[in-house]
Coordinates of C-alpha atoms in Angstrom, one line a residue:
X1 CA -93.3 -15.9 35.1
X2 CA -91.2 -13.0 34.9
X3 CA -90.9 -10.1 37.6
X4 CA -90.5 -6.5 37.3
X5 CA -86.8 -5.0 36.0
X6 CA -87.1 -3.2 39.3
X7 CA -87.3 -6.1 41.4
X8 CA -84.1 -7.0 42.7
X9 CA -83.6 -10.4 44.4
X10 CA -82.1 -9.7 47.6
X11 CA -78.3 -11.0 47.8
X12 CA -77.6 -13.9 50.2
X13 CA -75.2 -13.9 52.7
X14 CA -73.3 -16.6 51.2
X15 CA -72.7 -13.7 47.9
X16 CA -72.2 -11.0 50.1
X17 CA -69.4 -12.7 51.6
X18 CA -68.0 -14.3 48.7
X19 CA -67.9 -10.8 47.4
X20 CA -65.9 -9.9 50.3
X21 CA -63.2 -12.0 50.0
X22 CA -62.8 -11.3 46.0
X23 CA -62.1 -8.0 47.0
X24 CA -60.1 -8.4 49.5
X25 CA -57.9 -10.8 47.2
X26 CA -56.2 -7.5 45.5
X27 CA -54.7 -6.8 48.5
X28 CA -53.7 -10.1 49.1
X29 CA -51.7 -10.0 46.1
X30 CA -49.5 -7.3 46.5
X31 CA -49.2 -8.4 50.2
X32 CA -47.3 -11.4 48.7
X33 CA -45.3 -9.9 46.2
X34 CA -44.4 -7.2 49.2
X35 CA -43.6 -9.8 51.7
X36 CA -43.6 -13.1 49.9
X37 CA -46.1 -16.1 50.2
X38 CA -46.2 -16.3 54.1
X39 CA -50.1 -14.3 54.5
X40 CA -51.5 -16.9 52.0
X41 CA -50.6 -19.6 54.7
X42 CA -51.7 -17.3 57.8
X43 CA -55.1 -16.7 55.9
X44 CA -55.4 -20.5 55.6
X45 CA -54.5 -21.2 59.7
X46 CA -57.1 -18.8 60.4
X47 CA -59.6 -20.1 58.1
X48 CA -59.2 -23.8 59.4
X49 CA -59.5 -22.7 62.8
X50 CA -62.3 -20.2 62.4
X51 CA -64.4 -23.0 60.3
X52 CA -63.4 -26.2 63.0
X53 CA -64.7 -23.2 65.7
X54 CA -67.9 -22.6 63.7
X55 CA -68.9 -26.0 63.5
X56 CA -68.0 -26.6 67.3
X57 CA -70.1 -24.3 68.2
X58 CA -73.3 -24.2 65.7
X59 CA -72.9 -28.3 66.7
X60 CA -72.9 -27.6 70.6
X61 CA -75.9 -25.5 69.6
X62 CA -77.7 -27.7 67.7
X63 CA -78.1 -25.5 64.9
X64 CA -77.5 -26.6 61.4
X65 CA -74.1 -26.9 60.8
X66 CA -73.6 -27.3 57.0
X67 CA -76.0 -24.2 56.0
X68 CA -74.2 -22.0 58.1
X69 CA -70.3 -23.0 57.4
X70 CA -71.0 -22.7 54.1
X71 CA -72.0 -18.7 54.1
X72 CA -68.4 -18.3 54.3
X73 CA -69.1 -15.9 57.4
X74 CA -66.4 -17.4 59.5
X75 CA -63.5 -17.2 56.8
X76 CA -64.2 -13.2 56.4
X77 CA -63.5 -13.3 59.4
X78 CA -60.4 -15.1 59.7
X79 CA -59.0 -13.6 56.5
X80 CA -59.7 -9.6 58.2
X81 CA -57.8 -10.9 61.3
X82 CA -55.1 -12.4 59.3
X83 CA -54.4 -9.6 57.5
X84 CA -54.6 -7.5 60.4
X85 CA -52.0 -8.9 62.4
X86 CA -48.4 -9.1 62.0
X87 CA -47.2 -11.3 59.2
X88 CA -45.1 -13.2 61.6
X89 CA -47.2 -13.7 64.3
X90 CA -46.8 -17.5 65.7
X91 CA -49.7 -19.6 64.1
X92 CA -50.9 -20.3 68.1
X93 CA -51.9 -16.6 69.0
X94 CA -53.6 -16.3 65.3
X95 CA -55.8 -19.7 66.1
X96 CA -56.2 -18.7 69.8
X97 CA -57.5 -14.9 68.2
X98 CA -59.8 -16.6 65.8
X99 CA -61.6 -19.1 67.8
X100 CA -62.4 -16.3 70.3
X101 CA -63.6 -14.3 67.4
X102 CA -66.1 -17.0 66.4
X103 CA -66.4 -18.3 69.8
X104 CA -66.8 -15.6 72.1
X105 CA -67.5 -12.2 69.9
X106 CA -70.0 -14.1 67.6
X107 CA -71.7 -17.0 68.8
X108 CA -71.9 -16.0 72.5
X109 CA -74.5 -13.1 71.5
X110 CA -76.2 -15.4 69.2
X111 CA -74.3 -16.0 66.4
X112 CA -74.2 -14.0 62.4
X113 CA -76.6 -10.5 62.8
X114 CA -76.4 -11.0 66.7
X115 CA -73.3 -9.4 68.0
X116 CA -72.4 -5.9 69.1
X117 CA -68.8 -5.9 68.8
X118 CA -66.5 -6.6 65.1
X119 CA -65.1 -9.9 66.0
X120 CA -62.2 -9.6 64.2
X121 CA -61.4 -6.2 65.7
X122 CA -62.3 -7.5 69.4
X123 CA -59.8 -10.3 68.6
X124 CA -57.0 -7.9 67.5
X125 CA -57.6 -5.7 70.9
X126 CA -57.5 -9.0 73.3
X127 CA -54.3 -10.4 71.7
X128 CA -52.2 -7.1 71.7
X129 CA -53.7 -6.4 75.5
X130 CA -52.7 -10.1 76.1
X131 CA -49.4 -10.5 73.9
X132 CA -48.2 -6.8 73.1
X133 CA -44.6 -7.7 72.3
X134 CA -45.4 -10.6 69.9
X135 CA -47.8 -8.4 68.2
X136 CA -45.7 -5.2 67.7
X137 CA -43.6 -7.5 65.9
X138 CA -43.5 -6.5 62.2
X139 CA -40.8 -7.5 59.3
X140 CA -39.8 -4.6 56.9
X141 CA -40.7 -4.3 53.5
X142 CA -38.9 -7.4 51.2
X143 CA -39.4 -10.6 50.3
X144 CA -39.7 -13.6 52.6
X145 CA -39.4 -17.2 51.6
X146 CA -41.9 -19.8 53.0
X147 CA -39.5 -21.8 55.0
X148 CA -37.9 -19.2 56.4
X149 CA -41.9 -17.5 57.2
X150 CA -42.8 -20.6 58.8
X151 CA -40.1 -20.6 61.3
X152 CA -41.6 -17.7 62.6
X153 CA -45.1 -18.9 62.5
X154 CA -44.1 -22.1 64.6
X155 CA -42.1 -20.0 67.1
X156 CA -38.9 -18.8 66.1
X157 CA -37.2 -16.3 66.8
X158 CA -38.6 -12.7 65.5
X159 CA -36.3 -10.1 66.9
X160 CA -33.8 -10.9 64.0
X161 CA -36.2 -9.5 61.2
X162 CA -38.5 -7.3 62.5
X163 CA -38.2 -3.2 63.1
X164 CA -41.1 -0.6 63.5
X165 CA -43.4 -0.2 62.0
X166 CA -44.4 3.5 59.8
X167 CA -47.1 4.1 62.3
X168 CA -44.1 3.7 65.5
X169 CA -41.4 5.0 63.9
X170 CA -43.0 8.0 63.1
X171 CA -44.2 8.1 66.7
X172 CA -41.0 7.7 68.0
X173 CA -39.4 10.0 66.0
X174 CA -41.4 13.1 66.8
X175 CA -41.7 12.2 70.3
X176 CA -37.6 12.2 70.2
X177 CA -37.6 15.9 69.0
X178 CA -37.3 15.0 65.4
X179 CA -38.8 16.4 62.4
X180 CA -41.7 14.9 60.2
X181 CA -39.2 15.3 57.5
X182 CA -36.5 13.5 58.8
X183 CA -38.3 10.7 60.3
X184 CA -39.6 10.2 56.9
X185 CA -36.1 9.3 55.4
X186 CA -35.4 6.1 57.3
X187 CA -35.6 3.1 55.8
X188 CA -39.2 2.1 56.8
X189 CA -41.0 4.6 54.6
X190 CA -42.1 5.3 51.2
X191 CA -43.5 7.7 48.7
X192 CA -46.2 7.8 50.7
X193 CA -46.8 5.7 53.8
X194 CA -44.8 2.8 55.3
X195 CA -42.6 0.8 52.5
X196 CA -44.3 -2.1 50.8
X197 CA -48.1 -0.9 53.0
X198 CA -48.8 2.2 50.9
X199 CA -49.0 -0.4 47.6
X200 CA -50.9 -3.3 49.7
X201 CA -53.3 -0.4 50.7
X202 CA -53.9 0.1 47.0
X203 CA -54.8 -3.1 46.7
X204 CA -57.2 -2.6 49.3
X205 CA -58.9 0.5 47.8
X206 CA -59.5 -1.4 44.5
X207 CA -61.3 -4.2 46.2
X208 CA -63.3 -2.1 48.1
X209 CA -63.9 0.2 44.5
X210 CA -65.4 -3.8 43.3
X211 CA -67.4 -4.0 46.4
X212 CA -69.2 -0.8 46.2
X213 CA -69.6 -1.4 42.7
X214 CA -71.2 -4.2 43.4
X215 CA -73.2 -2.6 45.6
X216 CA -72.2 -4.7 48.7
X217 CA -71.2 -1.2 50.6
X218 CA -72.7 1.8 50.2
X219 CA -70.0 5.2 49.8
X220 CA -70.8 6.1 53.4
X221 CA -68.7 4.3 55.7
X222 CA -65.4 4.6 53.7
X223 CA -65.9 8.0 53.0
X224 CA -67.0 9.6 56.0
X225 CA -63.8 7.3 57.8
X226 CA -61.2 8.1 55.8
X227 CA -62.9 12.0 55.5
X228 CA -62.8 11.9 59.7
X229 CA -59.0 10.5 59.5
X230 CA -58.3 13.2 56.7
X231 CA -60.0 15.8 58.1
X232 CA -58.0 15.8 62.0
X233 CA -55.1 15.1 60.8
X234 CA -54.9 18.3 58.3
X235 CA -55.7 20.3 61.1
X236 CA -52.5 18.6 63.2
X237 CA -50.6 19.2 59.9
X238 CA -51.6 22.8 59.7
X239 CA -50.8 23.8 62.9
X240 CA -47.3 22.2 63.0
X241 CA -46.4 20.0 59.8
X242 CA -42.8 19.5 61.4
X243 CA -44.7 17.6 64.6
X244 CA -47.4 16.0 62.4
X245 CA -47.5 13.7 59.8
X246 CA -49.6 15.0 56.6
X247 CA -53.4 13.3 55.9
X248 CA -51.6 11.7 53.1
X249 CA -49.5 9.7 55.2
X250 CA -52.0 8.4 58.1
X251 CA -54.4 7.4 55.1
X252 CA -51.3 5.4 53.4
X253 CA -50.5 4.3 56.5
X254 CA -51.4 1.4 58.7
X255 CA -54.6 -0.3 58.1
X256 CA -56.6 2.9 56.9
X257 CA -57.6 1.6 53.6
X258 CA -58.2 -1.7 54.9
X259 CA -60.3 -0.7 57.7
X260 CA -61.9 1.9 55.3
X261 CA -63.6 -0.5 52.8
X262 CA -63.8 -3.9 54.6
X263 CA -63.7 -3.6 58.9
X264 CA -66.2 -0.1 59.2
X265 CA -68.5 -1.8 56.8
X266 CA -69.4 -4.7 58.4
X267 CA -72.9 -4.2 58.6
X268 CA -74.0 -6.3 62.1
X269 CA -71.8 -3.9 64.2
X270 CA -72.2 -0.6 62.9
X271 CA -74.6 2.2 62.3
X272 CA -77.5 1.2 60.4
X273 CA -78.9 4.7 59.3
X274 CA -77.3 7.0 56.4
X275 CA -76.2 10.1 58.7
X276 CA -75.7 6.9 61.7
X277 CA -73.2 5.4 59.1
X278 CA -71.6 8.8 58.5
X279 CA -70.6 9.8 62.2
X280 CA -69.8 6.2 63.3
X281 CA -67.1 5.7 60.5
X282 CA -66.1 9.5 60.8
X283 CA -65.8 8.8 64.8
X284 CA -63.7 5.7 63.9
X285 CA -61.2 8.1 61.7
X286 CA -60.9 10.6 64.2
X287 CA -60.2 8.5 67.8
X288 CA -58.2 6.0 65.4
X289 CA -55.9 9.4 64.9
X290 CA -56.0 10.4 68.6
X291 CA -54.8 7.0 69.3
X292 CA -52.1 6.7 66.8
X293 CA -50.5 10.4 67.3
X294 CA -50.8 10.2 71.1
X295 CA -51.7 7.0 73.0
X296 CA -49.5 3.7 73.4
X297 CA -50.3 2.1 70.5
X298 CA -49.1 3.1 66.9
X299 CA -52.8 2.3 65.1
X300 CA -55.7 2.3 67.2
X301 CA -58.0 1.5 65.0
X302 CA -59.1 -1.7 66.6
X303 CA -59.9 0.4 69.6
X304 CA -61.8 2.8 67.9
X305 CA -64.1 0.8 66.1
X306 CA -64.8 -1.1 69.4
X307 CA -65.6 2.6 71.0
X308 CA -67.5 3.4 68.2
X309 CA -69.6 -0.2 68.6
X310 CA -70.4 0.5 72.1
X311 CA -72.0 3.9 70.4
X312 CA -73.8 2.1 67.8
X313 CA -77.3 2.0 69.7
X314 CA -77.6 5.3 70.4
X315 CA -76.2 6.7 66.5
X316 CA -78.9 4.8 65.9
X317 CA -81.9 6.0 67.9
X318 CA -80.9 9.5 67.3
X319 CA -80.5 9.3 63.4
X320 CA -83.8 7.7 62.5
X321 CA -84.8 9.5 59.1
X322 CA -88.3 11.2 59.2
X323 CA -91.8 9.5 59.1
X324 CA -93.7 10.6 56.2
X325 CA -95.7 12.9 57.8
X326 CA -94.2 13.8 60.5
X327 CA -91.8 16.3 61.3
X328 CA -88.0 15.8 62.6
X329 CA -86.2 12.4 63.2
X330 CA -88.1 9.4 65.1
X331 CA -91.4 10.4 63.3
X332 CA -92.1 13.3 66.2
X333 CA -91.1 10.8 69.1
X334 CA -89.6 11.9 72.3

């Protein structure tokens, strides 16, 4: 029997985060040929340790192991928080971050569709709360071989290779009475954003191109974030471009385009209406810019999409589209 051309079989979780990680392998690629082979091994500590976590716990749980390793939830997971922290980070605080991920953000509100908070994000805010210096530690653009990456992943020492990052040097610079323009000369920049970052965030924006494609995201979330980023920091810009960086450069910078296309779409933790989806991700643009320009961190955007989370529920209950029928939002409800 045949169904209608209209009918479309909904897409299990198992595609929908298969598709994930195909898009996010772009990004991976220039990551390597920016910084040499070193992520690929990152990405696989983390996925070891957030699969071993996901079967500890659906086990202690008694819930079916096999069917729910396998929908590859866990390994977006691990794969967002490996990309997200430094290259370098020592293997132990990347396990430690992903089992608490899995463990604690996930499973302790009930597991996949059940928790309030992006687990990978929640694990990038504990570990630079918990180990600031080792994760402000960032090499510079240039290639890395694996032996001497994995030093550095098993302990070595960091402060030999690493500098600031765009995001703090920038940061640093103004804040010393220095011009946008000649902070933007040193070493750690490029055409424009952070040497090496601005092409690895291109790599980003094609995957998440192949996602919405795909229809696995929808246009809001990316657009309204990187619209809310855009949008602040051209006023900054306008009223004093020599003490603020262009839109250009906090969108090439950092983990905009990453967080654009694959952290503010993660569909359990955000806003679940259209207009809901539009002023959570624009929120997360805009506190992600207060953060970077004037708090103690040089990209908040772990924070703000945890701020934004805590939002969520009410987005929601105050963005309900219109009964048919009825007039306003919430169908006429109080």
């Amino acid at each position: 029997m045949f169904t209608s051309p209209f009918v479309r079989k909904p897409a299990s979780v198992q595609q929908v985060m298969f598709t994930v990680l195909v898009a996010l392998v772009p990004g991976v690629a220039i990551y390597v040929s920016q910084f040499g082979p070193g992520i690929v091994v990152n990405l696989l500590i983390a996925s070891l340790a957030a699969i071993a976590a996901e079967a500890l716990v659906l086990w202690l749980r008694k819930k079916p192991v096999g069917l729910y390793v396998t929908d590859l939830s866990a390994v977006v997971t691990a794969w967002l928080i490996a990309l997200a922290f430094p290259p370098i980070i020592p293997a132990w605080i990347l396990i430690l971050a992903t089992v608490l991920a899995v463990v604690a953000v996930k499973h302790l509100y009930g597991g996949l569709g059940q928790n309030p908070f992006n687990p990978a994000m929640a694990a990038y805010c504990l570990m630079i709360v918990a180990y600031p210096s080792a994760m402000s530690q960032w090499p510079p653009a240039g290639w890395m071989d694996l032996a001497t990456h994995w030093q550095h992943i098993v302990g070595g020492n960091m402060d030999a290779i690493t500098g600031a990052t765009p995001l703090d040097a920038m940061r640093t610079g103004v804040r010393g009475n220095a011009t946008v323009h000649d902070v933007l000369q040193g070493n750690a920049f490029g055409v424009l954003g952070g040497a090496g970052w601005e092409y690895i965030g291109l790599g980003y924006l094609v995957g998440g191109l192949f996602m919405w494609w795909r229809k696995t995201i929808t246009w809001h979330l990316p657009v309204a974030f990187l619209a809310g980023m855009a949008a602040i920091s051209g006023l900054f810009w306008l009223i004093d471009s020599t003490r603020y960086a262009s839109p250009l450069f906090h969108l090439a910078s950092g983990g905009a385009l990453l967080a654009a296309f694959f952290i503010v779409t993660d569909p359990v933790s955000g806003a679940s209406t259209p207009r809901g989806k539009l002023i959570f991700a624009a929120g997360i643009g805009v506190i992600a810019y207060f953060i970077r320009t004037f708090g103690a961190y040089p990209d908040g955007i772990a924070f703000a999409v945890l701020l934004m989370n805590i939002c969520v529920p009410l987005i929601d209950m105050k963005t309900q589209p219109a009964v048919f029928g009825h007039k306003g939002s919430n169908g006429g409800a109080s």
